[in-house]
Coordinates of C-alpha atoms (C1' of nucleotides) in Angstrom, one line a residue:
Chain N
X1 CA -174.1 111.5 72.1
X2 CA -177.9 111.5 70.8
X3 CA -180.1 113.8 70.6
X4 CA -182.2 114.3 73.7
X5 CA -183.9 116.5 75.4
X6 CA -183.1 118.1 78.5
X7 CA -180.1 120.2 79.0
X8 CA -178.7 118.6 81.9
X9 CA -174.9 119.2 82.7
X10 CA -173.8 115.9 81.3
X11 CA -175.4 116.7 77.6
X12 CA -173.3 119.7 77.1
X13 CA -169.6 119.1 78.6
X14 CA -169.1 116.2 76.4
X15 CA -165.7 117.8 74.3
X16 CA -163.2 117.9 77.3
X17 CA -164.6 120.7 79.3
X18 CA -163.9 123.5 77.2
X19 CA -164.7 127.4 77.6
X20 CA -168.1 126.8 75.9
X21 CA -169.6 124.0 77.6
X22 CA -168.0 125.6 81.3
X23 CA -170.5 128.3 80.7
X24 CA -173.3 126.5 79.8
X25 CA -172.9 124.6 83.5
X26 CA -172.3 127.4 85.4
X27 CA -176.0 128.4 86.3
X28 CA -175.7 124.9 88.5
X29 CA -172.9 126.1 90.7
X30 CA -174.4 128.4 93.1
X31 CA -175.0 126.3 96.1
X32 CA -173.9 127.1 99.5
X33 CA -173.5 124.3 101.9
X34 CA -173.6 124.2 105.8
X35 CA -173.7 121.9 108.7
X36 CA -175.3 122.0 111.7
X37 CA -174.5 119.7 114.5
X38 CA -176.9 118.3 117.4
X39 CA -174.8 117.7 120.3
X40 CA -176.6 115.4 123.5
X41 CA -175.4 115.2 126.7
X42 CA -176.8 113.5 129.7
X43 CA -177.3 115.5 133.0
X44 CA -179.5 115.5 135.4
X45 CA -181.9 112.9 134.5
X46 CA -182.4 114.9 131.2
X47 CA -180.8 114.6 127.6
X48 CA -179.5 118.1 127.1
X49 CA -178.5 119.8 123.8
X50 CA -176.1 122.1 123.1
X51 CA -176.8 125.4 121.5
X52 CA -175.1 128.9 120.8
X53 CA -176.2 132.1 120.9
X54 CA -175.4 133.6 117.9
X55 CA -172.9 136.7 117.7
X56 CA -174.0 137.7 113.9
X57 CA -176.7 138.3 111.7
X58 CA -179.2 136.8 110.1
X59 CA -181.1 135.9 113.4
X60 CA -178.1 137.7 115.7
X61 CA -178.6 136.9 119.6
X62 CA -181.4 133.9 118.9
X63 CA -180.4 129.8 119.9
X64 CA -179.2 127.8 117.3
X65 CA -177.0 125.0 116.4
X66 CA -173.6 125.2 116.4
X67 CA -173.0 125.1 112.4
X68 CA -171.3 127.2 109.4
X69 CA -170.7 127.3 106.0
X70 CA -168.7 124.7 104.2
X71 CA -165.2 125.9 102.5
X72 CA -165.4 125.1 99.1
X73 CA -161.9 123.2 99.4
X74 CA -163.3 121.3 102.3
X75 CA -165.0 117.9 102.4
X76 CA -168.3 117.9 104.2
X77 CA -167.8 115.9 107.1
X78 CA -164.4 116.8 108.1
X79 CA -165.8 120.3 107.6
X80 CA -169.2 119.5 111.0
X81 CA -165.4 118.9 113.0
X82 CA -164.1 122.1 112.2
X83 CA -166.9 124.1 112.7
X84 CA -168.2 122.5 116.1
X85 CA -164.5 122.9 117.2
X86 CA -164.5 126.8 115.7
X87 CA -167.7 127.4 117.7
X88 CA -167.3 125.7 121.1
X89 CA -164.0 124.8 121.3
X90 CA -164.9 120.7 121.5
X91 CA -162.5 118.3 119.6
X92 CA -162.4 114.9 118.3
X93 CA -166.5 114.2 118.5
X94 CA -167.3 111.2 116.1
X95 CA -170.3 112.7 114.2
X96 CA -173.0 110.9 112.3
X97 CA -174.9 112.5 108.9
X98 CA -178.5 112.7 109.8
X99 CA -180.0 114.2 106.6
X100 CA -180.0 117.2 104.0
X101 CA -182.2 120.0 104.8
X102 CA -182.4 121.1 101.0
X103 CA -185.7 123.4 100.5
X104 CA -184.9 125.9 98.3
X105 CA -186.0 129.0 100.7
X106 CA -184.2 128.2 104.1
X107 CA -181.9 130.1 104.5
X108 CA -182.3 133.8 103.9
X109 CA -178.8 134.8 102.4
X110 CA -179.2 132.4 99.1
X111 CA -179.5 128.7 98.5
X112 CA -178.0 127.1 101.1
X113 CA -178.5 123.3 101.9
X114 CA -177.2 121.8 105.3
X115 CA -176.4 118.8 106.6
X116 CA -177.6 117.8 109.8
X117 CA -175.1 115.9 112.0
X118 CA -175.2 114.3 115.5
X119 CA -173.0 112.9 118.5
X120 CA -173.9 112.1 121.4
X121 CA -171.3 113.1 124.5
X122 CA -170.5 113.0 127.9
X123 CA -171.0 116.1 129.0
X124 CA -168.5 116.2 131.9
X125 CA -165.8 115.3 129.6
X126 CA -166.0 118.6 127.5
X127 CA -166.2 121.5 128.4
X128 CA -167.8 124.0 125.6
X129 CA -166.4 127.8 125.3
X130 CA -168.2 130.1 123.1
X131 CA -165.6 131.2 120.2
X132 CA -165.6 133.0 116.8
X133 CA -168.9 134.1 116.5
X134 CA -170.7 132.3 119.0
X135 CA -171.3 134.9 121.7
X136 CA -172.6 132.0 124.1
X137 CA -172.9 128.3 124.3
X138 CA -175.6 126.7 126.7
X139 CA -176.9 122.9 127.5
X140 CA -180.7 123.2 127.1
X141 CA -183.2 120.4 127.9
X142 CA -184.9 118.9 125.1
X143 CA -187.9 118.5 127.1
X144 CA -187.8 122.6 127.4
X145 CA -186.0 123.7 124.3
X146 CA -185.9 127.7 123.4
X147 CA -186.9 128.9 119.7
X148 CA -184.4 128.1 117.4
X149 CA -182.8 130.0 114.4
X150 CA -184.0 128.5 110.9
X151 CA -185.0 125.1 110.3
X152 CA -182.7 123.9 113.4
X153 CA -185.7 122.8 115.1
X154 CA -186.3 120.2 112.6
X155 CA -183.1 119.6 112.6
X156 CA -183.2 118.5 115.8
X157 CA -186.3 116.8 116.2
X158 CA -185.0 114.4 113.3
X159 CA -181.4 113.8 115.2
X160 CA -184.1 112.5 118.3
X161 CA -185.8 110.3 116.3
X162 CA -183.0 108.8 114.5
X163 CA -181.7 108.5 118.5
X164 CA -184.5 106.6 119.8
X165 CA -183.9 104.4 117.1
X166 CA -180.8 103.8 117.3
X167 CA -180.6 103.1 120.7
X168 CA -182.1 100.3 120.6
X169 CA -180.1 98.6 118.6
X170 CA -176.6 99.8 119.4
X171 CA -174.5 100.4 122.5
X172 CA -174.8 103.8 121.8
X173 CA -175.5 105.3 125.5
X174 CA -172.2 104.9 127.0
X175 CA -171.1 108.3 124.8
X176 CA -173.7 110.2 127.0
X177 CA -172.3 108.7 130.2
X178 CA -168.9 109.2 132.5
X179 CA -166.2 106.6 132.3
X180 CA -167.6 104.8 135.2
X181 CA -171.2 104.4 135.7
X182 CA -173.8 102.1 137.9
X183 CA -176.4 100.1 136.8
X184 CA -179.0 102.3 138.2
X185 CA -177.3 105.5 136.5
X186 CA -177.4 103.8 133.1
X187 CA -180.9 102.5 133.7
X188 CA -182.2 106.1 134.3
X189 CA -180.2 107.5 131.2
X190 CA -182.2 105.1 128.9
X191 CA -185.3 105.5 130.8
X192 CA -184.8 109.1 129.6
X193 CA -183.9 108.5 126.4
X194 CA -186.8 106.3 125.8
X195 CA -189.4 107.3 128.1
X196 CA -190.4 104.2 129.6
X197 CA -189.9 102.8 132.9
X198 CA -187.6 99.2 133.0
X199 CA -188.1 97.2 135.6
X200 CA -185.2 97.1 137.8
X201 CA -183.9 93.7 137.6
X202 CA -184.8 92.2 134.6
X203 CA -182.7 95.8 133.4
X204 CA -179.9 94.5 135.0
X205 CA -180.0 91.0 133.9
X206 CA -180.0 92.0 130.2
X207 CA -177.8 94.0 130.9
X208 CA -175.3 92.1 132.2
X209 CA -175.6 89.0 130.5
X210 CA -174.8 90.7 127.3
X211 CA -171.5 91.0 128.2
X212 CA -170.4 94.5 127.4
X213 CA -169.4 95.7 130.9
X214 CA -166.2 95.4 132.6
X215 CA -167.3 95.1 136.2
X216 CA -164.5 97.9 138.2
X217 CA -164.6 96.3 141.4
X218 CA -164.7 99.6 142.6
X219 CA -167.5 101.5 144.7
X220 CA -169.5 104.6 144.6
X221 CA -169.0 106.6 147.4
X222 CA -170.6 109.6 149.4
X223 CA -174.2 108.6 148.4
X224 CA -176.4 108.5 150.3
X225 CA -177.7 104.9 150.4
X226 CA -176.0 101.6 149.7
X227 CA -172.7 102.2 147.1
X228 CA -173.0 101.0 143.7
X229 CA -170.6 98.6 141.5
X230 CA -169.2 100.5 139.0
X231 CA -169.2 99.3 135.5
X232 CA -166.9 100.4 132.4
X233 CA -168.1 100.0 128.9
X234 CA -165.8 97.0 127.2
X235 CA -165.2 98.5 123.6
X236 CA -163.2 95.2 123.3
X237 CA -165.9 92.5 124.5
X238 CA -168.2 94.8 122.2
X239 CA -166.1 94.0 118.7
X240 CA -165.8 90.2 120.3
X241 CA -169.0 90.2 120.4
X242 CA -170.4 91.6 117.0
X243 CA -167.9 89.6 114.6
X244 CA -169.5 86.2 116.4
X245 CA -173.0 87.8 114.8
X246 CA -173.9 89.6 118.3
X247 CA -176.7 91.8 118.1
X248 CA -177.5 94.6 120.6
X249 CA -181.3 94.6 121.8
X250 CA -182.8 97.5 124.0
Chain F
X1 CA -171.1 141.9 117.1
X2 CA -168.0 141.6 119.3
X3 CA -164.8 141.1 117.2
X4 CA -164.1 137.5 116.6
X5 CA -161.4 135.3 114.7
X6 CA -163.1 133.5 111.8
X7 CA -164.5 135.8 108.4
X8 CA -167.5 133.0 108.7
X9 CA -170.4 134.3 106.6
X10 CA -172.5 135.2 109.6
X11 CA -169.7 137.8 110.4
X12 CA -169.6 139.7 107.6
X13 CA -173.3 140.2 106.7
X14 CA -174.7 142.4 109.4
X15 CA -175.6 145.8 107.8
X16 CA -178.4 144.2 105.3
X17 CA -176.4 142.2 102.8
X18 CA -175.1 145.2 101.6
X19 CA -173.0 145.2 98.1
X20 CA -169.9 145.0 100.1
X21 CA -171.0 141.9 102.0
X22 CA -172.5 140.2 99.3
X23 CA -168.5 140.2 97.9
X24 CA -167.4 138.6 100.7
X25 CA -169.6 136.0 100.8
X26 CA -169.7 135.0 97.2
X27 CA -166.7 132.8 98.0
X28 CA -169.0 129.9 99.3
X29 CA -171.5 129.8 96.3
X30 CA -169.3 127.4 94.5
X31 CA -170.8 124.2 95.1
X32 CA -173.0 122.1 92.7
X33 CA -175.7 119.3 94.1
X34 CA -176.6 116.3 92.7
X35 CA -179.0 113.5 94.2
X36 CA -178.7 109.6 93.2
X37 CA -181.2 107.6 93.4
X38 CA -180.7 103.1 94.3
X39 CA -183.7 101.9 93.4
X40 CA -184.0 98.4 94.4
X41 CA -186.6 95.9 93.1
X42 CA -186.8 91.7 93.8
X43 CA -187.2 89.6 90.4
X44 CA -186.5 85.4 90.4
X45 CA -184.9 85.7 93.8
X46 CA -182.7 88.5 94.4
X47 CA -182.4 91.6 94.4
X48 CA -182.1 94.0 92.1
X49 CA -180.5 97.6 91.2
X50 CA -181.9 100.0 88.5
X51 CA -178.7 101.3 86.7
X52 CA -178.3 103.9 83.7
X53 CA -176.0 103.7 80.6
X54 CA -175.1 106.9 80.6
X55 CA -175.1 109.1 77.4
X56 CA -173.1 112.1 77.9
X57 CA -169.4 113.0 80.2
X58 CA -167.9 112.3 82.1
X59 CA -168.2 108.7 82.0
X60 CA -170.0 108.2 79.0
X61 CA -171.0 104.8 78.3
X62 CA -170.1 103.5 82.1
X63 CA -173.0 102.1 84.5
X64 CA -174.5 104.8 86.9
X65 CA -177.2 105.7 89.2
X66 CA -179.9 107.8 87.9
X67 CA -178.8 111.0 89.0
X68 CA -177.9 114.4 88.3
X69 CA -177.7 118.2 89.2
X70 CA -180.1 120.1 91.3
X71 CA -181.4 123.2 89.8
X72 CA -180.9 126.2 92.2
X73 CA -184.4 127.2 92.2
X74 CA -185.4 123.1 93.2
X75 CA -185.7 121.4 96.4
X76 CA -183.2 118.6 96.6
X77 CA -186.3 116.3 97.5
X78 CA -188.6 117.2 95.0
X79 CA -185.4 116.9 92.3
X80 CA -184.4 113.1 93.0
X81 CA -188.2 112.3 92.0
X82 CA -187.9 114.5 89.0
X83 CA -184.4 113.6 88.2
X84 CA -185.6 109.7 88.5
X85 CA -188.8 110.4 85.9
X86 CA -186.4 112.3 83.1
X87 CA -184.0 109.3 83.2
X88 CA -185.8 106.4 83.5
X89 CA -189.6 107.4 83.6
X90 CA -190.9 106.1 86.6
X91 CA -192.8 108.0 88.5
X92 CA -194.4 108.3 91.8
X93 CA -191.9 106.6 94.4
X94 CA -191.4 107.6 97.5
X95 CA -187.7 107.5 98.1
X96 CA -185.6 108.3 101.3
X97 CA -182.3 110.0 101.9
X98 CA -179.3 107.9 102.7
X99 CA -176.8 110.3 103.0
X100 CA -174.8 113.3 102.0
X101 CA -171.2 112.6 99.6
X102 CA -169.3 115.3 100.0
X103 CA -165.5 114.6 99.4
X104 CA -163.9 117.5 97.7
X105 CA -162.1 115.5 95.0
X106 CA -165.5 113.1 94.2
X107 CA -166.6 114.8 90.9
X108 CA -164.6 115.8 87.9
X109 CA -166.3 118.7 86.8
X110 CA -165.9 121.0 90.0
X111 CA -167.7 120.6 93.3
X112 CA -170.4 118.3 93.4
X113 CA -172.0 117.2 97.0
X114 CA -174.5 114.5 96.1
X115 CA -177.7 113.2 97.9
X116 CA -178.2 109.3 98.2
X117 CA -181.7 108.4 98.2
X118 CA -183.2 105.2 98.1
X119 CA -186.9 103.2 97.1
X120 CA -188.0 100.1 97.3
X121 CA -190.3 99.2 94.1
X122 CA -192.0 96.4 92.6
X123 CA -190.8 95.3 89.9
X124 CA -193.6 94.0 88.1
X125 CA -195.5 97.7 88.7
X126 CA -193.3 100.0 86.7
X127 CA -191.5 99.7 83.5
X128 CA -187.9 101.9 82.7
X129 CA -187.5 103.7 79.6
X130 CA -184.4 105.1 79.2
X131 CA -184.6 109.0 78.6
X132 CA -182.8 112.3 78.3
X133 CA -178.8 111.5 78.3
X134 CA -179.7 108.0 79.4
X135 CA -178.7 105.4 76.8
X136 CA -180.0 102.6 78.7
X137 CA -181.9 101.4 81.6
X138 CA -181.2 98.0 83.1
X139 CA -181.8 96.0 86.5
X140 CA -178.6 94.3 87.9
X141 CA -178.5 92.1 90.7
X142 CA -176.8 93.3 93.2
X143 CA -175.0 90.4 93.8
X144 CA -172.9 91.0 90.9
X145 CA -172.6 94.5 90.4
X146 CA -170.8 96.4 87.1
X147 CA -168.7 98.8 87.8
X148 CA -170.6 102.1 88.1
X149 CA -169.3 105.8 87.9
X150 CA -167.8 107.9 90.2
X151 CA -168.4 106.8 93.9
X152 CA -171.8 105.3 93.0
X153 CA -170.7 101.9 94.6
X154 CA -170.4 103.2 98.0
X155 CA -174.1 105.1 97.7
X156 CA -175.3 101.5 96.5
X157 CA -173.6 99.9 99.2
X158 CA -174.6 102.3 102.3
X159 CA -178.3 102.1 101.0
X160 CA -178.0 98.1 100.9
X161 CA -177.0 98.7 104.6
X162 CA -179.4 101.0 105.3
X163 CA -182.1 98.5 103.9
X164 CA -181.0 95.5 106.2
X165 CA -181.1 97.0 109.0
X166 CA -184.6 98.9 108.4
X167 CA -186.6 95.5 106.8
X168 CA -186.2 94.1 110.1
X169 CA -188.1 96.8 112.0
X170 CA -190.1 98.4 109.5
X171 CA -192.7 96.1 107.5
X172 CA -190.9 97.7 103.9
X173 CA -190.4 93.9 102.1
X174 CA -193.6 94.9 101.0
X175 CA -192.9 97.2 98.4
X176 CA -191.0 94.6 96.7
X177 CA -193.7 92.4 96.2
X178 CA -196.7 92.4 93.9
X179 CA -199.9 93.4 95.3
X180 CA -200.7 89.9 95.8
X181 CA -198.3 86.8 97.1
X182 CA -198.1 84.0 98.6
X183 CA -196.3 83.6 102.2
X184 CA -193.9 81.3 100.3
X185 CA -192.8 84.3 98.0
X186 CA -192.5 87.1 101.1
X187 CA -190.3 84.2 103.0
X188 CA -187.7 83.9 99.8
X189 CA -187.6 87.6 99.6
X190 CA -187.2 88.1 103.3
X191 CA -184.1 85.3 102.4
X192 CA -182.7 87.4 99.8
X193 CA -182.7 90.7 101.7
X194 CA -181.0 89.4 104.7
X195 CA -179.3 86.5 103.1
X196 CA -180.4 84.1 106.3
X197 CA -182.7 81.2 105.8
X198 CA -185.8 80.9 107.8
X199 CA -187.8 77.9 108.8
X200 CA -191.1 77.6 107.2
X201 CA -194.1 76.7 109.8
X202 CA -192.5 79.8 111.8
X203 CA -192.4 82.0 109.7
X204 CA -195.8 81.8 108.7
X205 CA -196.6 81.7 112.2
X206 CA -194.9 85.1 112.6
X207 CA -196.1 87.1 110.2
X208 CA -199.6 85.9 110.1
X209 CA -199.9 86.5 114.2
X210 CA -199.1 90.4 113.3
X211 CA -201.9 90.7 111.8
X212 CA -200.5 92.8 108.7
X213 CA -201.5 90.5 106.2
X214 CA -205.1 90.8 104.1
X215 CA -206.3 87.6 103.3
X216 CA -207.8 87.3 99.7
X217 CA -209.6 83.9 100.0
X218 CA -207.7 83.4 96.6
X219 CA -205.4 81.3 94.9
X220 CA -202.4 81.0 92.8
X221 CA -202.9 79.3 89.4
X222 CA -200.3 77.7 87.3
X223 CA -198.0 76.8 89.4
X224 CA -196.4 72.8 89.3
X225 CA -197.1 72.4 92.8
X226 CA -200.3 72.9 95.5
X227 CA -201.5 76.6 94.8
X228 CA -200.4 79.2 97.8
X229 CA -203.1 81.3 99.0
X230 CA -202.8 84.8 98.2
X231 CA -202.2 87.7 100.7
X232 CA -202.2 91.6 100.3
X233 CA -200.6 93.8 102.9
X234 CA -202.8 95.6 105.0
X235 CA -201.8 99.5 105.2
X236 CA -204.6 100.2 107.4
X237 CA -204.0 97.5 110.0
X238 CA -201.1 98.4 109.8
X239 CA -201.4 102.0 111.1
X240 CA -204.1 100.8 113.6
X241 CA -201.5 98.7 115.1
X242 CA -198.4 101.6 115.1
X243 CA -200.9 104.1 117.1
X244 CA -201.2 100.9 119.3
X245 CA -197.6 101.1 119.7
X246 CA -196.9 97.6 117.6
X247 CA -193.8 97.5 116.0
X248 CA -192.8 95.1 113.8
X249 CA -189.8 92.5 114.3
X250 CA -187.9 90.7 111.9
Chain G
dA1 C1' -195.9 57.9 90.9
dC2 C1' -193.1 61.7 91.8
dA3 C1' -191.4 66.3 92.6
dA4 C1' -192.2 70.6 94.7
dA5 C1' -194.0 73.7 97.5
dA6 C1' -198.2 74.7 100.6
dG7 C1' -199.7 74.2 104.9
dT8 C1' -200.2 72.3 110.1
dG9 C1' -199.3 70.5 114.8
dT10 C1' -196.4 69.2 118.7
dT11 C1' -192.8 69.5 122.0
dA12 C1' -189.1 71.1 124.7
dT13 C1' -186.6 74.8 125.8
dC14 C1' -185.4 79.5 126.6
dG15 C1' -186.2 84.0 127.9
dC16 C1' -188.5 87.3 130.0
dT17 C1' -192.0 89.5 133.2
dA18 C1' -193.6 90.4 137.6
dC19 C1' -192.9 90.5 142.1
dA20 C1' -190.9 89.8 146.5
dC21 C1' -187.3 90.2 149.2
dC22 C1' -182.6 91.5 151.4
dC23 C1' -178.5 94.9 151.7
dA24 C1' -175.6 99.0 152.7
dT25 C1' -175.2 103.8 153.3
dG26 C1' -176.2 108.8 155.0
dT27 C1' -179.2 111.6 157.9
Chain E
dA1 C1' -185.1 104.3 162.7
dC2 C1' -185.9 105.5 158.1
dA3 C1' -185.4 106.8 153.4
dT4 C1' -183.1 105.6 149.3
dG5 C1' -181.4 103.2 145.8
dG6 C1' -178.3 98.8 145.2
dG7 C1' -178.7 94.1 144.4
dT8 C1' -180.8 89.0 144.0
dG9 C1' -183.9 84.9 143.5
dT10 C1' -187.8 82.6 141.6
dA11 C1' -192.1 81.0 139.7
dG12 C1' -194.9 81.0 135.8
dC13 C1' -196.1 82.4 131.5
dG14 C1' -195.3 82.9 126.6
dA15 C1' -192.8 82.9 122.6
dT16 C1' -190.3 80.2 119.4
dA17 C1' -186.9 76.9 117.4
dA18 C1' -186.7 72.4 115.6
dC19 C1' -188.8 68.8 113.3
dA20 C1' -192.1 65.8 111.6
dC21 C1' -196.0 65.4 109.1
dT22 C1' -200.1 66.0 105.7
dT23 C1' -202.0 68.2 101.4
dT24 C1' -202.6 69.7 96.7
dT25 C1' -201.1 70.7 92.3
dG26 C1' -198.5 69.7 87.5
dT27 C1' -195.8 66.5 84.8

DNA sequence: ACAAAAGTGTTATCGCTACACCCATGT
DNA sequence: ACATGGGTGTAGCGATAACACTTTTGT
C-alpha cells in the first residue's frame, strides 16, 4: 500500500482486520437506515395513496408513509416487505427502489437515510389494517394529499414522477385495476394517471391490437347503460410478446 | 401511544430521547454507506467504464468502481461527487442515483448499503488521475468487462439498463459527445448505446426536425473522406421545447 | 481512380387522428 | 324517451422505412 492521503476505510484495514484498524473505521458505522413505501391504488376516478397515522413520536398522530427502520441483520428490500406488512397488515406487494433520501439532517433522531419504495395495487384486493404502531391507515387522494411527516412528501412526489414515466412504457396499470376490467375503466385509470384525455376509439384500438388482453366473453352487469366486455390482463401474451422485442407504447 | 407488538424505534422514543431510549435504539446505528459511481464515456465506438485499481483491502489490486464510505456528517449526494474527485479527480459531473445495494452479506468489513449512481461524460473533456488509495484509473469497454469487486458488476449492469432505456427519451447521448460533432458521429454513438443500427438519410432527418441541434456553419478537417458539418447541442432550444411539452423519441 | 463517409430526394406504406355514427342498458 | 357509456368504421393526413443516388475529401 502507498502512501496517500486520505484516511478512507480501505487505507487503514489492510492487515486482516485487526483490533487496531476496527477502531480506526468505526466513526463510519453509525448510519441508520429506513424505508418508506408509496402505495397507489385506483378508486374513484382518482389514484389514491396509502398513508398511516402514526402511533409514536417523533411527529406522533401526523400522516406519513408506512416505513421503519431496517434490522441490521436484514437486507434492505426484503426489509420495505416486512415493514409494510408490520404496519398495514398487506402481503406479498412487489416493490420497486425509487431513490435514497440521504441528507444528513432528515430525520431528527440521528443520521438516518431511507429508501423510497413503490407499488402500485389494486385497492379492492387488500384490505389495509393499522398494526404495530400505526394507529390508523387511510387512502388519500394525491390530488388532495394531507401534510406529511419528514421528507415523505418528496418522497412521494418522486414515486409519481417515476410513475408517469413508467407508465408509458410498461403495462404497469393493470396492478391498480380489478381482475376484470372494461375498456372504458382502463381508459379512465390512465386518463388519471396521466392527465390527458384519449380519444375513445383510437384508445381502444391501441389497445387491443397490442395484444395483451384476454377478452372474458363475459359482461358487466347492473350499469346503467349498455354492459361492457370484460378484459383480463394476459401476463402470458405479455412475456410472448417482449422476448419477440415487443415494446409497450402509452 | 396505545401498546403495540413491535419495539420499532418510533415506540420507544416518546419522552424526549431520554438516556434510556437512546439505549434502545442504539441497536440500529450499525450500518455503514458507501456510494459507487459508473461513469460511462464513448471513445473509437463503444462505450466505455471508468474503473479503479484499487490500493488498499479488501480487494486490493482487483478492478472497482470509484467508491467509498459516506462520512456521517455528509450527504450521500454531495459524497459520490466528492468521493469521485479524491479517486480519480474529476470534478464537476452531475451524476444520478441508480439504486440502493443492500444485501446483508454484500461487504466484508461489516454492513455496508451502497448507492449506485451514474454520469454520462465526455471523454475527451476530463482526464483521470488516480488518487488517494487508488493505484490506477483506467477506461474499459464495457463490452468486455474485468472482473470488478464485490457486487460492482450488478451496479454496472443495472446503470447500463438504466441508460438504454433513458437515451431513448431523454436527449442524454449528448454528454458523450464533444462539444462539437458531426451527425455521422451522434448516429455511431446512438449504435453503440442501443446496439441497433439505424439508417442514415433518417436519421438525420430525425434529429435535425427536433430542432435540438445548433448548427456551427463549420467543418471537420482531416478526415479521408467529405468533411461532416459540425453541430453543437442546443440546451436552450432544448428547454424552450420541454416547456412546450416536446419530448424527445429515440 | 478509388474508398469512405457526407448528404439528399422519392416513394409507398403504415399508423394514427379526428369525427361520425350505432348499440344496449337503467331510469 | 333519454341519458350514459359501450362499441365501430372510415377518410385523410403525416410520419417514416427502404433505397437509390450525388457530393466531397484524402490517398
Amino acid at each position: 500500500m502507498k502512501g496517500k492521503k486520505t484516511d478512507t476505510i480501505e487505507d487503514v484495514i489492510g492487515h486482516q482486520f485487526s483490533a487496531y484498524y476496527k477502531i480506526a473505521i468505526e466513526k463510519f458505522f453509525q448510519f441508520a437506515m429506513s424505508v418508506d413505501c408509496v402505495i397507489l391504488g385506483y378508486h374513484e376516478n382518482g389514484i389514491k395513496l396509502l398513508v398511516i397515522e402514526r402511533g409514536a413520536e417523533p411527529h406522533l398522530g401526523k400522516m406519513a408513509l408506512p416505513g421503519d427502520l431496517v434490522y441490521p441483520n436484514e437486507d434492505v428490500n426484503s426489509s420495505a416487505v416486512r415493514v409494510l406488512k408490520d404496519l398495514t397488515g398487506i402481503r406479498n406487494v412487489d416493490m420497486i427502489q425509487t431513490k435514497c433520501y440521504g441528507k444528513v439532517d432528515r430525520h431528527p433522531i440521528g443520521r438516518v437515510a431511507t429508501i423510497g419504495f413503490y407499488a402500485l395495487i389494486n385497492v379492492d384486493k387488500y384490505r389495509p389494517l393499522a398494526n404495530s404502531w400505526a394507529d390508523n391507515v387511510y387512502w388519500v387522494d394525491v390530488k388532495d394529499l394531507p401534510e406529511l411527516a419528514f421528507d415523505h412528501r418528496s418522497i412521494v412526489d418522486d414515486a409519481l414522477e417515476t410513475l408517469r414515466e413508467r407508465v408509458r412504457h410498461q403495462p404497469l396499470g393493470f396492478h391498480l385495476l380489478p381482475m376484470k376490467f372494461t375498456l372504458g375503466e382502463m381508459q379512465a385509470l390512465y386518463e388519471a394517471v396521466l392527465d390527458e384525455k384519449f380519444d375513445k376509439a383510437n384508445f381502444r384500438k391501441r389497445i387491443l391490437s397490442m395484444g395483451l388482453l384476454k377478452d372474458l366473453n363475459e359482461l358487466q352487469s347492473d350499469v346503467p347503460h349498455r354492459p361492457g366486455r370484460l378484459f383480463s390482463f394476459d401476463e402470458e401474451a405479455y412475456k410472448r410478446l417482449l422476448a419477440k422485442g415487443f415494446s409497450f407504447g402509452l
